[in-house]
PDB file of C-alpha atoms in Angstrom:
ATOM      1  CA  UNK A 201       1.779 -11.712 -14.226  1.00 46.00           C
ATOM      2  CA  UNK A 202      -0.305  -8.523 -14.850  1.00 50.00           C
ATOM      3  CA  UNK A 203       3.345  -6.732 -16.110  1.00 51.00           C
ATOM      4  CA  UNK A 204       3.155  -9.350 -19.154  1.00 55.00           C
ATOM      5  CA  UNK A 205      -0.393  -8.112 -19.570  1.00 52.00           C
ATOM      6  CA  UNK A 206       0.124  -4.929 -19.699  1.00 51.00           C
ATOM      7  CA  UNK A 207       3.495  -4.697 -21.892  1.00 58.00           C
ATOM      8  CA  UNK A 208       1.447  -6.650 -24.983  1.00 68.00           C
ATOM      9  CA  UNK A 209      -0.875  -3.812 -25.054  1.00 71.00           C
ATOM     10  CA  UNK A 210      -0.770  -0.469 -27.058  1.00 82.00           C
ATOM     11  CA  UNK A 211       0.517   2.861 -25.030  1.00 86.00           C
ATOM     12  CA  UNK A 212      -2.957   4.341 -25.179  1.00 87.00           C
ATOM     13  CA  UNK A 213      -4.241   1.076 -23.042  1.00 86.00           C
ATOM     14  CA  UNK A 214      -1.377   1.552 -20.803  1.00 83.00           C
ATOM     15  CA  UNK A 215      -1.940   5.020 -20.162  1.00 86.00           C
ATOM     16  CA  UNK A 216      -5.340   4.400 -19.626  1.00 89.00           C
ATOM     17  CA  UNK A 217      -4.672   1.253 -16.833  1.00 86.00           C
ATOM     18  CA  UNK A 218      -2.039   3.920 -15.357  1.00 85.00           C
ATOM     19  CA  UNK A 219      -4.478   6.456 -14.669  1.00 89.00           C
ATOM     20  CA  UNK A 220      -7.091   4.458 -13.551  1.00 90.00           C
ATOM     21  CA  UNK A 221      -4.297   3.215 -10.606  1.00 90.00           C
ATOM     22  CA  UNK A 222      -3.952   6.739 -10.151  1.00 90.00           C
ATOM     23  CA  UNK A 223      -8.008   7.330  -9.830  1.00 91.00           C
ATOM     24  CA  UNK A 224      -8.222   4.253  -7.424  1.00 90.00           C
ATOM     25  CA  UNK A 225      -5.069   5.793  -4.999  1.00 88.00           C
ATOM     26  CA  UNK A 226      -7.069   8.496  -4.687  1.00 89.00           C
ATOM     27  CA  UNK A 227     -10.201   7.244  -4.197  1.00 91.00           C
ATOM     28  CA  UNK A 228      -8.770   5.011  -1.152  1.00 87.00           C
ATOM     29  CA  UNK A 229      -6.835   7.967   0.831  1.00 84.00           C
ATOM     30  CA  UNK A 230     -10.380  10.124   0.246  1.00 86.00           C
ATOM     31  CA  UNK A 231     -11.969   7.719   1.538  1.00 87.00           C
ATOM     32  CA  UNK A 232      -9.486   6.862   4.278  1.00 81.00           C
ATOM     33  CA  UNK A 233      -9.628  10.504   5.136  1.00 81.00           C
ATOM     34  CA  UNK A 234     -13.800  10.749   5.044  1.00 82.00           C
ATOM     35  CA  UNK A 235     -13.710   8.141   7.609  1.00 85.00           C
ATOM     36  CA  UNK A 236     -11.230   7.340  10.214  1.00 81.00           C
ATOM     37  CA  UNK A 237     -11.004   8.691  13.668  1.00 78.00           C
ATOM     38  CA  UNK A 238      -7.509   9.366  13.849  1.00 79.00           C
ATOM     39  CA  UNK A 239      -6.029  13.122  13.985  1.00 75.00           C
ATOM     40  CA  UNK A 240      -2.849  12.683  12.616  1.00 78.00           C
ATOM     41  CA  UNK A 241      -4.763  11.054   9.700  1.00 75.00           C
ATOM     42  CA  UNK A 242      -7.870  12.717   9.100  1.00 72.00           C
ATOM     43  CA  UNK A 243      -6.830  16.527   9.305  1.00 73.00           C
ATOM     44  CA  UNK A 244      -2.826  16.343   9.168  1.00 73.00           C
ATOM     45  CA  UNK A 245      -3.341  14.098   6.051  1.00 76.00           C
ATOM     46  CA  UNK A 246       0.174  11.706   7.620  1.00 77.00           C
ATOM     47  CA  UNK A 247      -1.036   9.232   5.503  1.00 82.00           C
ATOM     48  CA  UNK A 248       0.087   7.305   2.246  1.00 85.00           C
ATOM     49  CA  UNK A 249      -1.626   4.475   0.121  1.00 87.00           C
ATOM     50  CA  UNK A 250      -0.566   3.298  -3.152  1.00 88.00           C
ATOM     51  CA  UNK A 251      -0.538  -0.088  -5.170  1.00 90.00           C
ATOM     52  CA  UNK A 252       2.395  -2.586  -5.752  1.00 88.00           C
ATOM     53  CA  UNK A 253       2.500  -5.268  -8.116  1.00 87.00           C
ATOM     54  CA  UNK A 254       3.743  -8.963  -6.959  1.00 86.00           C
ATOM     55  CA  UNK A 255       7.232  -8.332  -7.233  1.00 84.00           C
ATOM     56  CA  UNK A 256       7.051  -5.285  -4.861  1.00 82.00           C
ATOM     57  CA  UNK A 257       7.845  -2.628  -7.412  1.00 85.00           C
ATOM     58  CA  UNK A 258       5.858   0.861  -7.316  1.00 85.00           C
ATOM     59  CA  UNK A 259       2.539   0.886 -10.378  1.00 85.00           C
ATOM     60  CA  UNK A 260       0.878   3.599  -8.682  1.00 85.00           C
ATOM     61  CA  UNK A 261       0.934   6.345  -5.525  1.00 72.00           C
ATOM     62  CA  UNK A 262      -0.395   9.571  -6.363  1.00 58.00           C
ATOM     63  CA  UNK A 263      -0.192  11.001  -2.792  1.00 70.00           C
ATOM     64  CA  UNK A 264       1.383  10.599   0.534  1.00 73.00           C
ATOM     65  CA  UNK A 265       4.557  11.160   2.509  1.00 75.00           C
ATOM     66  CA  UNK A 266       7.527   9.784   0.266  1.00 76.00           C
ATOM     67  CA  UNK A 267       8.921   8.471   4.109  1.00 72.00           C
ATOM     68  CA  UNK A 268       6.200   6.553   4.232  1.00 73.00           C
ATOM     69  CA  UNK A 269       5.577   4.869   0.566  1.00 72.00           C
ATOM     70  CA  UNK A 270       8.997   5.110  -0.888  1.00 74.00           C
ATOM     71  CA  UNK A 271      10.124   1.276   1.682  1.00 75.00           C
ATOM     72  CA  UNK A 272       6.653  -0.340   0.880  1.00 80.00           C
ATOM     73  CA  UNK A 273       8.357  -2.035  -2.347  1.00 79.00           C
ATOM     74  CA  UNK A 274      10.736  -3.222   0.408  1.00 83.00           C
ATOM     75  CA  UNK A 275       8.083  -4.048   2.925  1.00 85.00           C
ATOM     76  CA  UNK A 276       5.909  -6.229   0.375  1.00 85.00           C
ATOM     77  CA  UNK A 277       9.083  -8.338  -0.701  1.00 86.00           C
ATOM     78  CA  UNK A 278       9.525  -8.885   3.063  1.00 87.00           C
ATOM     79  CA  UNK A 279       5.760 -10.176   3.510  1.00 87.00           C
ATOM     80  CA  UNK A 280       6.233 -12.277   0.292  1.00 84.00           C
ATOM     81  CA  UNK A 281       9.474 -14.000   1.188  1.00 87.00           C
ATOM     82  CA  UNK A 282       7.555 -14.550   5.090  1.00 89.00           C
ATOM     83  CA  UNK A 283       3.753 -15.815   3.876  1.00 90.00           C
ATOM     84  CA  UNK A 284       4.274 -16.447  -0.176  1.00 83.00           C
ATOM     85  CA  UNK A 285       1.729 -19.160  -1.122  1.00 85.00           C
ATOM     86  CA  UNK A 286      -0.079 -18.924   2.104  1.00 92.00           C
ATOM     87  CA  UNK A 287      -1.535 -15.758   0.836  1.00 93.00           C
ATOM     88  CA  UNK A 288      -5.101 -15.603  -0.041  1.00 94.00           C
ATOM     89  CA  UNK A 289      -7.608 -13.345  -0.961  1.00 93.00           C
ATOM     90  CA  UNK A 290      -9.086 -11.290   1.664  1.00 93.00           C
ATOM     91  CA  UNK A 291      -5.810 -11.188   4.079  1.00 95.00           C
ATOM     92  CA  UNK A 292      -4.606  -8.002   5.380  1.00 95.00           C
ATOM     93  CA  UNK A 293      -1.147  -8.011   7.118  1.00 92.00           C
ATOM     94  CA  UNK A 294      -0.603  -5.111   9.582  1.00 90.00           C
ATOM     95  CA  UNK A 295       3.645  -3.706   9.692  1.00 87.00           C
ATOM     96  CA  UNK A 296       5.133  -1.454  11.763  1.00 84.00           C
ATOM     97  CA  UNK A 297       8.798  -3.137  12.155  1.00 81.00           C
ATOM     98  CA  UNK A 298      11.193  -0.126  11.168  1.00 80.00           C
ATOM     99  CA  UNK A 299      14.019  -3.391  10.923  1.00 80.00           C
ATOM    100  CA  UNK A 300      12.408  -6.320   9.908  1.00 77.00           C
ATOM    101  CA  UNK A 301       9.538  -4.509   7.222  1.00 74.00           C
ATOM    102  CA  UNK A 302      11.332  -1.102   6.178  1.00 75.00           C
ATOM    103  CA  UNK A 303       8.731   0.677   7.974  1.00 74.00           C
ATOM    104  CA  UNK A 304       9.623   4.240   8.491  1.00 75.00           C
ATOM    105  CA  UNK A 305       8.751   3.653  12.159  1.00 77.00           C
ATOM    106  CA  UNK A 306       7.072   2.643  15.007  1.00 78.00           C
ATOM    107  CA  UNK A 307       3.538   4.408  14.950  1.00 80.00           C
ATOM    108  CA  UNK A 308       3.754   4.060  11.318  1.00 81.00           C
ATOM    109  CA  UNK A 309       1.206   1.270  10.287  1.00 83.00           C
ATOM    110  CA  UNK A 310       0.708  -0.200   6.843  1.00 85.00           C
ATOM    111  CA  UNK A 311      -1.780  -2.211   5.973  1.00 89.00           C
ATOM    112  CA  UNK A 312      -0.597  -4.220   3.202  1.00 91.00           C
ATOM    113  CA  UNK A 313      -3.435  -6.228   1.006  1.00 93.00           C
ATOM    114  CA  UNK A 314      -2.896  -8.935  -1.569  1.00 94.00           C
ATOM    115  CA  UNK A 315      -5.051  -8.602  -4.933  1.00 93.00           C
ATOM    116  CA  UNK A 316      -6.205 -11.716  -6.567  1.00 94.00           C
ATOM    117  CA  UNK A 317      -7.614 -12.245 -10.095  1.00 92.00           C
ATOM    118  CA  UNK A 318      -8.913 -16.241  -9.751  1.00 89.00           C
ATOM    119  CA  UNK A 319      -5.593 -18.111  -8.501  1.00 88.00           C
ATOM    120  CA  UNK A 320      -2.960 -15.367  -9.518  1.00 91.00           C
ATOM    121  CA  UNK A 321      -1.626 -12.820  -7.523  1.00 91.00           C
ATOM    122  CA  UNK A 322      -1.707  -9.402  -9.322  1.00 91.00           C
ATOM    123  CA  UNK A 323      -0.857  -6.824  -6.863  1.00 90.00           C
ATOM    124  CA  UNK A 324      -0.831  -5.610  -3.737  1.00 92.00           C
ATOM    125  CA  UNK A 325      -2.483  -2.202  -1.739  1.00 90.00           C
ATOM    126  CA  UNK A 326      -1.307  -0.558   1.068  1.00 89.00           C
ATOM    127  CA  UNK A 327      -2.193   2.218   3.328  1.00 86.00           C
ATOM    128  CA  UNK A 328       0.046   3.307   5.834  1.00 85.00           C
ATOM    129  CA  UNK A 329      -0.765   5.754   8.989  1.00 82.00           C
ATOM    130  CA  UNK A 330       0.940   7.440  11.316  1.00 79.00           C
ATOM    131  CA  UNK A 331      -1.305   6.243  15.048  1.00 80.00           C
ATOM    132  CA  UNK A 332      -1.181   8.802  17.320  1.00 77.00           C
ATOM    133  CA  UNK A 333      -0.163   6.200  20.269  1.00 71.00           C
ATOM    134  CA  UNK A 334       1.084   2.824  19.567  1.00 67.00           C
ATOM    135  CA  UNK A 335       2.666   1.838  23.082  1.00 65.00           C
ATOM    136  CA  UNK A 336       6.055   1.576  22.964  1.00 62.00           C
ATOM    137  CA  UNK A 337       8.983   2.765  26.251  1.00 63.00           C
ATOM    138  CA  UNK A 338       6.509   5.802  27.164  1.00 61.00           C
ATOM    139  CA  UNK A 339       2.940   5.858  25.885  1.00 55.00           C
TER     140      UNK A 339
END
């Protein structure tokens, strides 16, 4: 697991690896931000994204609403126990279940990704969004 990896190396690689998580949260909200349509996202900034290794535990999430990144760890162990070797590279699995997938709730999406080096499972990425409609008793 990329944990081993990284433990073997010297705290100058570490910090390095770190940082560059750091970079690459911050590249994906700016990104996120540049791009989507949605209000809530786009100028209220109600979103989070972040990276998760395999086991669900927290290796980077520079920005975001705590509400929204702080379950993910949760969220991921959830999607691992449901799909665990029938994930693949390329898969994106959309939660919103505030029970089921400690999502903080309803119109709260996360997109959670799975990151593959060859066969192994490495990480995962998320972004989560609060939609400004997603249905629901009164739309």
């Amino acid at each position: 697991m990329a944990s081993n990896l990284i433990r073997k190396n010297d705290p100058t690689t570490l910090a390095t690896v770190w940082h560059h998580m750091q970079t690459t949260c911050r590249e994906m909200r700016h990104l996120l931000e540049r791009t989507c349509q949605n209000y809530l996202i786009g100028q209220l900034r109600d979103v989070s994204v972040g990276l998760w290794g395999a086991d669900g535990q927290m290796l980077a999430a520079p920005l975001g609403m705590p509400n929204q990144f702080m379950g993910t760890g949760l969220a991921i162990q959830v999607v691992y126990e449901k799909f665990g070797d029938d994930l693949h590279p390329g898969d994106v699995i959309l939660t919103n279940d505030p029970y089921g997938a400690h999502c903080p709730h309803l119109p709260d999406w996360g997109f959670i990704r799975p990151i593959f080096y060859g066969d192994e499972l490495l990480f995962f990425t998320m972004v989560r969004g609060h939609q400004e409609d997603t249905g629901g008793s009164y739309p």
